[in-house]
mmCIF file of C-alpha atoms and ligand atoms in Angstrom:
data_model
loop_
_atom_site.group_PDB
_atom_site.id
_atom_site.type_symbol
_atom_site.label_atom_id
_atom_site.label_comp_id
_atom_site.label_asym_id
_atom_site.label_seq_id
_atom_site.Cartn_x
_atom_site.Cartn_y
_atom_site.Cartn_z
ATOM 1 C CA MET G 252 9.059 16.198 -14.049
ATOM 2 C CA SER G 253 10.558 13.104 -12.517
ATOM 3 C CA ALA G 254 8.159 10.397 -11.127
ATOM 4 C CA ASP G 255 9.622 11.180 -7.652
ATOM 5 C CA GLU G 256 8.897 14.833 -7.976
ATOM 6 C CA HIS G 257 5.374 13.624 -8.636
ATOM 7 C CA LYS G 258 5.222 11.367 -5.922
ATOM 8 C CA LYS G 259 6.393 14.686 -3.964
ATOM 9 C CA MET G 260 3.603 16.747 -5.646
ATOM 10 C CA ALA G 261 0.894 14.082 -4.439
ATOM 11 C CA ALA G 262 2.469 13.939 -0.757
ATOM 12 C CA MET G 263 2.125 17.505 -0.568
ATOM 13 C CA ARG G 264 -1.675 17.558 -1.345
ATOM 14 C CA ALA G 265 -2.188 15.060 0.887
ATOM 15 C CA VAL G 266 -0.526 16.636 3.828
ATOM 16 C CA GLU G 267 -2.895 19.637 3.695
ATOM 17 C CA MET G 268 -5.771 17.079 4.241
ATOM 18 C CA VAL G 269 -4.242 16.383 7.837
ATOM 19 C CA GLU G 270 -5.959 18.523 11.040
ATOM 20 C CA PRO G 271 -4.815 19.047 14.289
ATOM 21 C CA GLY G 272 -5.755 15.803 16.898
ATOM 22 C CA MET G 273 -5.943 13.267 14.108
ATOM 23 C CA ARG G 274 -5.050 9.968 14.597
ATOM 24 C CA ILE G 275 -2.977 8.821 11.265
ATOM 25 C CA GLY G 276 -1.544 5.745 9.766
ATOM 26 C CA LEU G 277 1.595 6.382 7.840
ATOM 27 C CA GLY G 278 2.263 4.199 4.932
ATOM 28 C CA THR G 279 5.900 2.641 3.616
ATOM 29 C CA GLY G 280 7.630 3.281 0.438
ATOM 30 C CA SER G 281 9.165 6.502 -1.299
ATOM 31 C CA THR G 282 5.954 8.504 -1.381
ATOM 32 C CA ALA G 283 5.132 7.913 1.825
ATOM 33 C CA ALA G 284 8.367 9.129 3.089
ATOM 34 C CA HIS G 285 7.646 12.192 1.232
ATOM 35 C CA PHE G 286 4.371 12.613 3.204
ATOM 36 C CA VAL G 287 6.133 11.719 6.359
ATOM 37 C CA ALA G 288 8.992 14.415 5.886
ATOM 38 C CA LEU G 289 6.132 17.189 4.838
ATOM 39 C CA LEU G 290 4.083 15.905 8.374
ATOM 40 C CA GLY G 291 7.489 16.668 9.961
ATOM 41 C CA VAL G 292 7.653 20.255 8.804
ATOM 42 C CA ARG G 293 3.942 20.746 10.237
ATOM 43 C CA VAL G 294 4.854 19.121 13.255
ATOM 44 C CA LYS G 295 8.039 21.396 14.156
ATOM 45 C CA ALA G 296 5.381 24.343 13.467
ATOM 46 C CA GLY G 297 3.166 23.332 16.116
ATOM 47 C CA LEU G 298 0.954 20.580 14.790
ATOM 48 C CA SER G 299 -0.472 17.808 17.323
ATOM 49 C CA VAL G 300 -1.128 14.532 15.680
ATOM 50 C CA ILE G 301 -0.470 11.043 16.811
ATOM 51 C CA CYS G 302 0.927 8.439 14.351
ATOM 52 C CA VAL G 303 0.894 4.597 13.815
ATOM 53 C CA PRO G 304 3.646 3.492 11.083
ATOM 54 C CA THR G 305 3.149 0.447 8.804
ATOM 55 C CA SER G 306 6.778 -0.782 8.928
ATOM 56 C CA GLU G 307 9.938 -0.430 11.136
ATOM 57 C CA GLU G 308 11.618 1.503 8.279
ATOM 58 C CA THR G 309 8.260 4.157 8.622
ATOM 59 C CA ARG G 310 8.836 4.059 12.386
ATOM 60 C CA LYS G 311 12.616 5.189 12.128
ATOM 61 C CA LEU G 312 12.043 8.003 9.452
ATOM 62 C CA ALA G 313 8.883 9.435 11.586
ATOM 63 C CA GLU G 314 10.701 9.052 14.852
ATOM 64 C CA SER G 315 13.993 11.295 13.121
ATOM 65 C CA ARG G 316 11.357 13.781 12.170
ATOM 66 C CA GLY G 317 10.133 14.288 15.687
ATOM 67 C CA ILE G 318 6.447 12.736 14.945
ATOM 68 C CA THR G 319 4.660 11.321 17.988
ATOM 69 C CA LEU G 320 4.190 7.629 17.609
ATOM 70 C CA SER G 321 1.624 5.316 19.244
ATOM 71 C CA THR G 322 0.546 1.478 18.040
ATOM 72 C CA LEU G 323 -2.476 -0.277 17.261
ATOM 73 C CA GLU G 324 -2.507 -1.441 20.409
ATOM 74 C CA GLU G 325 -2.692 1.493 22.048
ATOM 75 C CA VAL G 326 -4.623 3.611 19.486
ATOM 76 C CA PRO G 327 -6.720 0.759 17.793
ATOM 77 C CA GLU G 328 -8.875 3.246 15.663
ATOM 78 C CA LEU G 329 -7.488 5.805 13.447
ATOM 79 C CA ASP G 330 -9.082 8.858 11.764
ATOM 80 C CA ILE G 331 -7.184 8.550 8.565
ATOM 81 C CA THR G 332 -4.184 6.825 6.459
ATOM 82 C CA PHE G 333 -1.707 7.682 3.963
ATOM 83 C CA ASP G 334 0.269 5.346 1.602
ATOM 84 C CA GLY G 335 1.574 4.893 -1.619
ATOM 85 C CA ALA G 336 0.710 2.106 -4.068
ATOM 86 C CA ASP G 337 2.189 0.121 -7.026
ATOM 87 C CA GLU G 338 -0.780 0.101 -9.094
ATOM 88 C CA ILE G 339 -3.870 1.660 -8.990
ATOM 89 C CA ASP G 340 -7.085 1.576 -11.748
ATOM 90 C CA GLU G 341 -9.878 3.834 -11.766
ATOM 91 C CA GLU G 342 -12.030 1.893 -9.354
ATOM 92 C CA LEU G 343 -9.277 2.299 -6.754
ATOM 93 C CA ARG G 344 -8.233 -1.279 -7.005
ATOM 94 C CA MET G 345 -4.691 -1.530 -6.053
ATOM 95 C CA ILE G 346 -1.515 -3.572 -6.043
ATOM 96 C CA LYS G 347 0.772 -2.771 -2.855
ATOM 97 C CA GLY G 348 3.394 -4.597 -0.821
ATOM 98 C CA GLY G 349 6.517 -3.537 -3.181
ATOM 99 C CA GLY G 350 8.327 -2.391 -0.118
ATOM 100 C CA GLY G 351 7.326 -5.602 1.690
ATOM 101 C CA ALA G 352 4.984 -3.766 4.159
ATOM 102 C CA LEU G 353 1.656 -5.112 2.596
ATOM 103 C CA LEU G 354 0.418 -6.713 5.956
ATOM 104 C CA ARG G 355 0.802 -3.960 8.300
ATOM 105 C CA GLU G 356 -0.477 -1.311 5.386
ATOM 106 C CA LYS G 357 -3.498 -3.494 5.455
ATOM 107 C CA ILE G 358 -4.102 -3.649 8.943
ATOM 108 C CA VAL G 359 -3.345 -0.141 9.501
ATOM 109 C CA ALA G 360 -5.643 0.978 6.492
ATOM 110 C CA MET G 361 -8.330 -1.145 7.643
ATOM 111 C CA ALA G 362 -8.417 0.419 11.391
ATOM 112 C CA SER G 363 -8.894 3.702 9.618
ATOM 113 C CA ASP G 364 -12.028 5.618 8.715
ATOM 114 C CA ARG G 365 -10.208 7.072 5.483
ATOM 115 C CA VAL G 366 -7.531 5.700 3.504
ATOM 116 C CA VAL G 367 -5.979 8.314 1.175
ATOM 117 C CA ILE G 368 -3.445 6.979 -1.759
ATOM 118 C CA MET G 369 -0.734 9.174 -2.978
ATOM 119 C CA VAL G 370 0.897 8.128 -6.466
ATOM 120 C CA ASP G 371 2.428 9.519 -9.590
ATOM 121 C CA ASP G 372 0.497 9.230 -12.465
ATOM 122 C CA SER G 373 2.497 6.015 -13.887
ATOM 123 C CA LYS G 374 0.954 3.888 -11.117
ATOM 124 C CA LEU G 375 -2.745 4.407 -12.758
ATOM 125 C CA VAL G 376 -3.477 1.510 -15.106
ATOM 126 C CA GLU G 377 -6.660 0.361 -16.575
ATOM 127 C CA THR G 378 -6.409 -3.139 -15.180
ATOM 128 C CA ILE G 379 -3.734 -3.997 -12.463
ATOM 129 C CA GLY G 380 -1.536 -6.944 -12.605
ATOM 130 C CA ALA G 381 1.529 -5.760 -14.756
ATOM 131 C CA TYR G 382 2.937 -5.305 -11.557
ATOM 132 C CA LYS G 383 3.939 -8.572 -10.004
ATOM 133 C CA LEU G 384 1.139 -9.388 -6.978
ATOM 134 C CA PRO G 385 3.363 -9.233 -3.674
ATOM 135 C CA VAL G 386 1.742 -12.389 -1.805
ATOM 136 C CA GLU G 387 3.068 -12.579 1.867
ATOM 137 C CA VAL G 388 3.526 -16.313 3.093
ATOM 138 C CA VAL G 389 4.500 -18.096 6.375
ATOM 139 C CA PRO G 390 8.066 -20.029 5.732
ATOM 140 C CA PHE G 391 6.548 -23.396 6.766
ATOM 141 C CA GLY G 392 5.242 -25.217 3.838
ATOM 142 C CA LEU G 393 6.678 -22.753 1.532
ATOM 143 C CA THR G 394 6.401 -25.372 -1.452
ATOM 144 C CA ALA G 395 2.942 -26.273 -0.748
ATOM 145 C CA THR G 396 1.956 -22.968 -0.324
ATOM 146 C CA ARG G 397 3.322 -22.093 -4.057
ATOM 147 C CA ASP G 398 1.899 -25.127 -5.442
ATOM 148 C CA MET G 399 -1.588 -24.118 -4.090
ATOM 149 C CA ILE G 400 -1.233 -20.458 -5.136
ATOM 150 C CA GLU G 401 -0.371 -21.548 -8.806
ATOM 151 C CA THR G 402 -3.812 -23.959 -8.959
ATOM 152 C CA LEU G 403 -6.143 -21.910 -7.363
ATOM 153 C CA ALA G 404 -4.870 -18.423 -9.141
ATOM 154 C CA ALA G 405 -5.050 -20.424 -12.316
ATOM 155 C CA ASP G 406 -8.619 -21.192 -11.627
ATOM 156 C CA CYS G 407 -9.196 -17.549 -11.817
ATOM 157 C CA GLY G 408 -7.356 -16.932 -14.991
ATOM 158 C CA CYS G 409 -4.095 -16.038 -13.607
ATOM 159 C CA GLU G 410 -0.852 -17.884 -14.225
ATOM 160 C CA GLY G 411 2.609 -17.015 -14.360
ATOM 161 C CA GLU G 412 5.699 -17.092 -12.462
ATOM 162 C CA LEU G 413 5.900 -17.161 -8.743
ATOM 163 C CA GLU G 414 9.115 -15.658 -7.562
ATOM 164 C CA LEU G 415 10.527 -15.871 -3.868
ATOM 165 C CA ARG G 416 11.701 -12.346 -2.979
ATOM 166 C CA MET G 417 15.173 -12.105 -2.452
ATOM 167 C CA THR G 418 17.569 -9.412 -0.660
ATOM 168 C CA ALA G 419 20.470 -8.094 -2.473
ATOM 169 C CA GLU G 420 22.480 -10.411 -0.563
ATOM 170 C CA GLY G 421 20.787 -13.192 -1.956
ATOM 171 C CA GLN G 422 18.961 -14.252 1.224
ATOM 172 C CA PRO G 423 14.861 -14.764 1.184
ATOM 173 C CA PHE G 424 13.516 -11.367 1.999
ATOM 174 C CA ILE G 425 12.219 -11.491 5.644
ATOM 175 C CA THR G 426 9.118 -9.052 6.112
ATOM 176 C CA ASP G 427 8.777 -7.399 9.282
ATOM 177 C CA ASN G 428 6.162 -9.793 10.573
ATOM 178 C CA GLY G 429 8.980 -12.893 9.824
ATOM 179 C CA ASN G 430 7.413 -14.226 6.745
ATOM 180 C CA TYR G 431 8.400 -14.787 3.128
ATOM 181 C CA ILE G 432 7.020 -12.741 -0.092
ATOM 182 C CA LEU G 433 6.264 -14.339 -2.968
ATOM 183 C CA ASP G 434 5.922 -11.838 -6.276
ATOM 184 C CA CYS G 435 3.599 -13.544 -8.449
ATOM 185 C CA ASP G 436 3.685 -12.446 -12.234
ATOM 186 C CA PHE G 437 0.181 -12.784 -13.285
ATOM 187 C CA GLY G 438 -0.088 -10.229 -15.955
ATOM 188 C CA ARG G 439 -3.586 -8.426 -16.329
ATOM 189 C CA ILE G 440 -5.844 -9.352 -13.327
ATOM 190 C CA ASP G 441 -9.449 -9.284 -14.667
ATOM 191 C CA ASP G 442 -11.176 -10.453 -11.510
ATOM 192 C CA ALA G 443 -9.309 -9.213 -8.737
ATOM 193 C CA GLU G 444 -12.333 -10.167 -6.100
ATOM 194 C CA ASP G 445 -12.181 -13.357 -7.399
ATOM 195 C CA LEU G 446 -8.299 -14.118 -6.911
ATOM 196 C CA ASP G 447 -8.437 -12.398 -3.627
ATOM 197 C CA ASP G 448 -11.038 -14.966 -2.319
ATOM 198 C CA ALA G 449 -8.905 -17.570 -3.756
ATOM 199 C CA LEU G 450 -5.424 -16.196 -1.992
ATOM 200 C CA LYS G 451 -7.646 -16.019 1.370
ATOM 201 C CA PHE G 452 -8.714 -19.525 1.314
ATOM 202 C CA ILE G 453 -4.887 -21.059 1.301
ATOM 203 C CA PRO G 454 -3.436 -21.880 4.869
ATOM 204 C CA GLY G 455 -0.024 -20.523 4.116
ATOM 205 C CA VAL G 456 -1.216 -17.171 3.145
ATOM 206 C CA VAL G 457 -0.789 -14.371 5.161
ATOM 207 C CA GLU G 458 -2.009 -11.467 3.107
ATOM 208 C CA SER G 459 -2.188 -10.560 -0.624
ATOM 209 C CA GLY G 460 -1.170 -7.287 -1.844
ATOM 210 C CA LEU G 461 -4.666 -6.929 -3.578
ATOM 211 C CA PHE G 462 -6.097 -3.980 -1.709
ATOM 212 C CA LEU G 463 -9.918 -3.676 -3.167
ATOM 213 C CA ASP G 464 -12.316 -1.476 -1.523
ATOM 214 C CA ILE G 465 -9.547 0.115 0.788
ATOM 215 C CA CYS G 466 -8.650 3.177 -0.875
ATOM 216 C CA ASP G 467 -11.250 6.390 -0.222
ATOM 217 C CA VAL G 468 -9.057 8.930 -1.962
ATOM 218 C CA ALA G 469 -6.406 8.747 -4.616
ATOM 219 C CA ILE G 470 -4.199 11.518 -5.110
ATOM 220 C CA ILE G 471 -2.711 10.924 -8.454
ATOM 221 C CA ALA G 472 0.058 13.439 -9.794
ATOM 222 C CA GLY G 473 1.682 13.858 -13.147
ATOM 223 C CA ASP G 474 2.856 16.569 -15.351
ATOM 224 C CA GLU G 475 -0.386 17.994 -15.681
ATOM 225 C CA GLY G 476 -1.319 18.738 -12.178
ATOM 226 C CA VAL G 477 -2.760 16.681 -9.476
ATOM 227 C CA ARG G 478 -5.945 14.643 -10.121
ATOM 228 C CA VAL G 479 -8.229 13.561 -6.872
ATOM 229 C CA ILE G 480 -10.496 10.442 -7.417
ATOM 230 C CA GLU G 481 -13.080 9.781 -4.213
ATOM 231 C CA ALA G 482 -14.129 6.520 -3.984
ATOM 232 C CA ASN G 483 -17.623 7.345 -4.913
ATOM 233 C CA ARG G 484 -15.910 7.687 -8.392
ATOM 234 C CA ASP G 485 -16.661 11.160 -8.951
ATOM 235 C CA GLU G 486 -13.520 13.087 -9.841
ATOM 236 C CA VAL G 487 -13.606 16.057 -7.679
ATOM 237 C CA ASP G 488 -10.526 17.770 -8.312
ATOM 238 C CA GLU G 489 -8.341 18.860 -11.248
ATOM 239 C CA ASP G 490 -5.308 21.513 -11.569
HETATM 240 C C1 5RP Q 16 5.130 -0.818 0.453
HETATM 241 C C2 5RP Q 16 4.154 -0.430 -0.469
HETATM 242 C C3 5RP Q 16 4.231 0.943 -1.507
HETATM 243 O O1 5RP Q 16 3.270 1.817 -1.160
HETATM 244 C C4 5RP Q 16 4.256 0.864 -2.770
HETATM 245 O O2 5RP Q 16 5.443 -0.080 -2.978
HETATM 246 C C5 5RP Q 16 4.770 1.996 -3.344
HETATM 247 O O3 5RP Q 16 6.039 2.421 -3.013
HETATM 248 P P1 5RP Q 16 6.668 3.849 -3.758
HETATM 249 O O4 5RP Q 16 5.824 4.929 -2.950
HETATM 250 O O5 5RP Q 16 7.998 3.895 -3.360
HETATM 251 O O6 5RP Q 16 6.339 4.160 -5.342
HETATM 252 O O7 5RP Q 16 3.022 -1.125 -0.629
HETATM 253 O O8 5RP Q 16 4.629 -1.851 0.713
#
C-alpha cells in the first residue's frame, strides 16, 4: 500500500472518534484532507459538528464538503483537533509545518482539549530532525533573525542550512499570516525542548514547527495495520 493509502487509513480511524455536537479543529495537509473528506461524508449523513480550519486551504476544502465552519473568535474552545505531522517520535514530539500552516495549527491545537495526530508510518522516527524544521518568521529583519536562529540553535547542538521557503514561481512563500518560513536543516534534534526555548527567545520568530507536549493521541497506519499511541505512552491498540 502507498503512503497516501496509509494516511487515509489513519484518517478513517480518526473520524470514528468524532461525536455529534463536537467542536473540532481541522488540520492542514494531505492526511488532514482525507479526514475532512471522510468527515464530510458523515456530515452529509446527518452528523452535526462545528469546525475551525487551520488554513485557507482547509477552509475551502471543508466548505466544499458542506461542513459547518466557524472561527476561534466565535468558538475559542474546541473539543478535539485532527491534524497530520511531518515527523513524530514515540514520545509524541513532532515536527509540523511542511504545509506552511504551523502557526494556526499550533493555535488551534492549544485551544483544543485533545489533539489527535494521523500519520503514515514513514513519519514515525526515533529522533525528530531529519525533516527540515520549519520556523515562521516575520519578514522585517529577516537576516538578523536568521543569524540569531543560527547562533542560538548552535548553542543547542543544532547546526545546518537555513533555507527561505520559496514558491514554485520563485517567490518567497508567504504564510496565511503574511510571514516567511525558514526551513532549518538541523538533522537529529537531541534536545527539542531546549531548541524550542531558544527559538521562542528570538523576537523575529513567530513560531516553530516543534510541537512538544501537544499530541494526545497518535494514529499511525502502515502495512501492518493501525497503531494508536496515547500521550500517557501506553500503547492501547494494534490491529
Ligand atoms: C502542515 C502540516 C502537515 O500536517 C504536515 O506537513 C503533514 O502533511 P501531510 O499530511 O500532507 O503529509 O504540518 O503545516
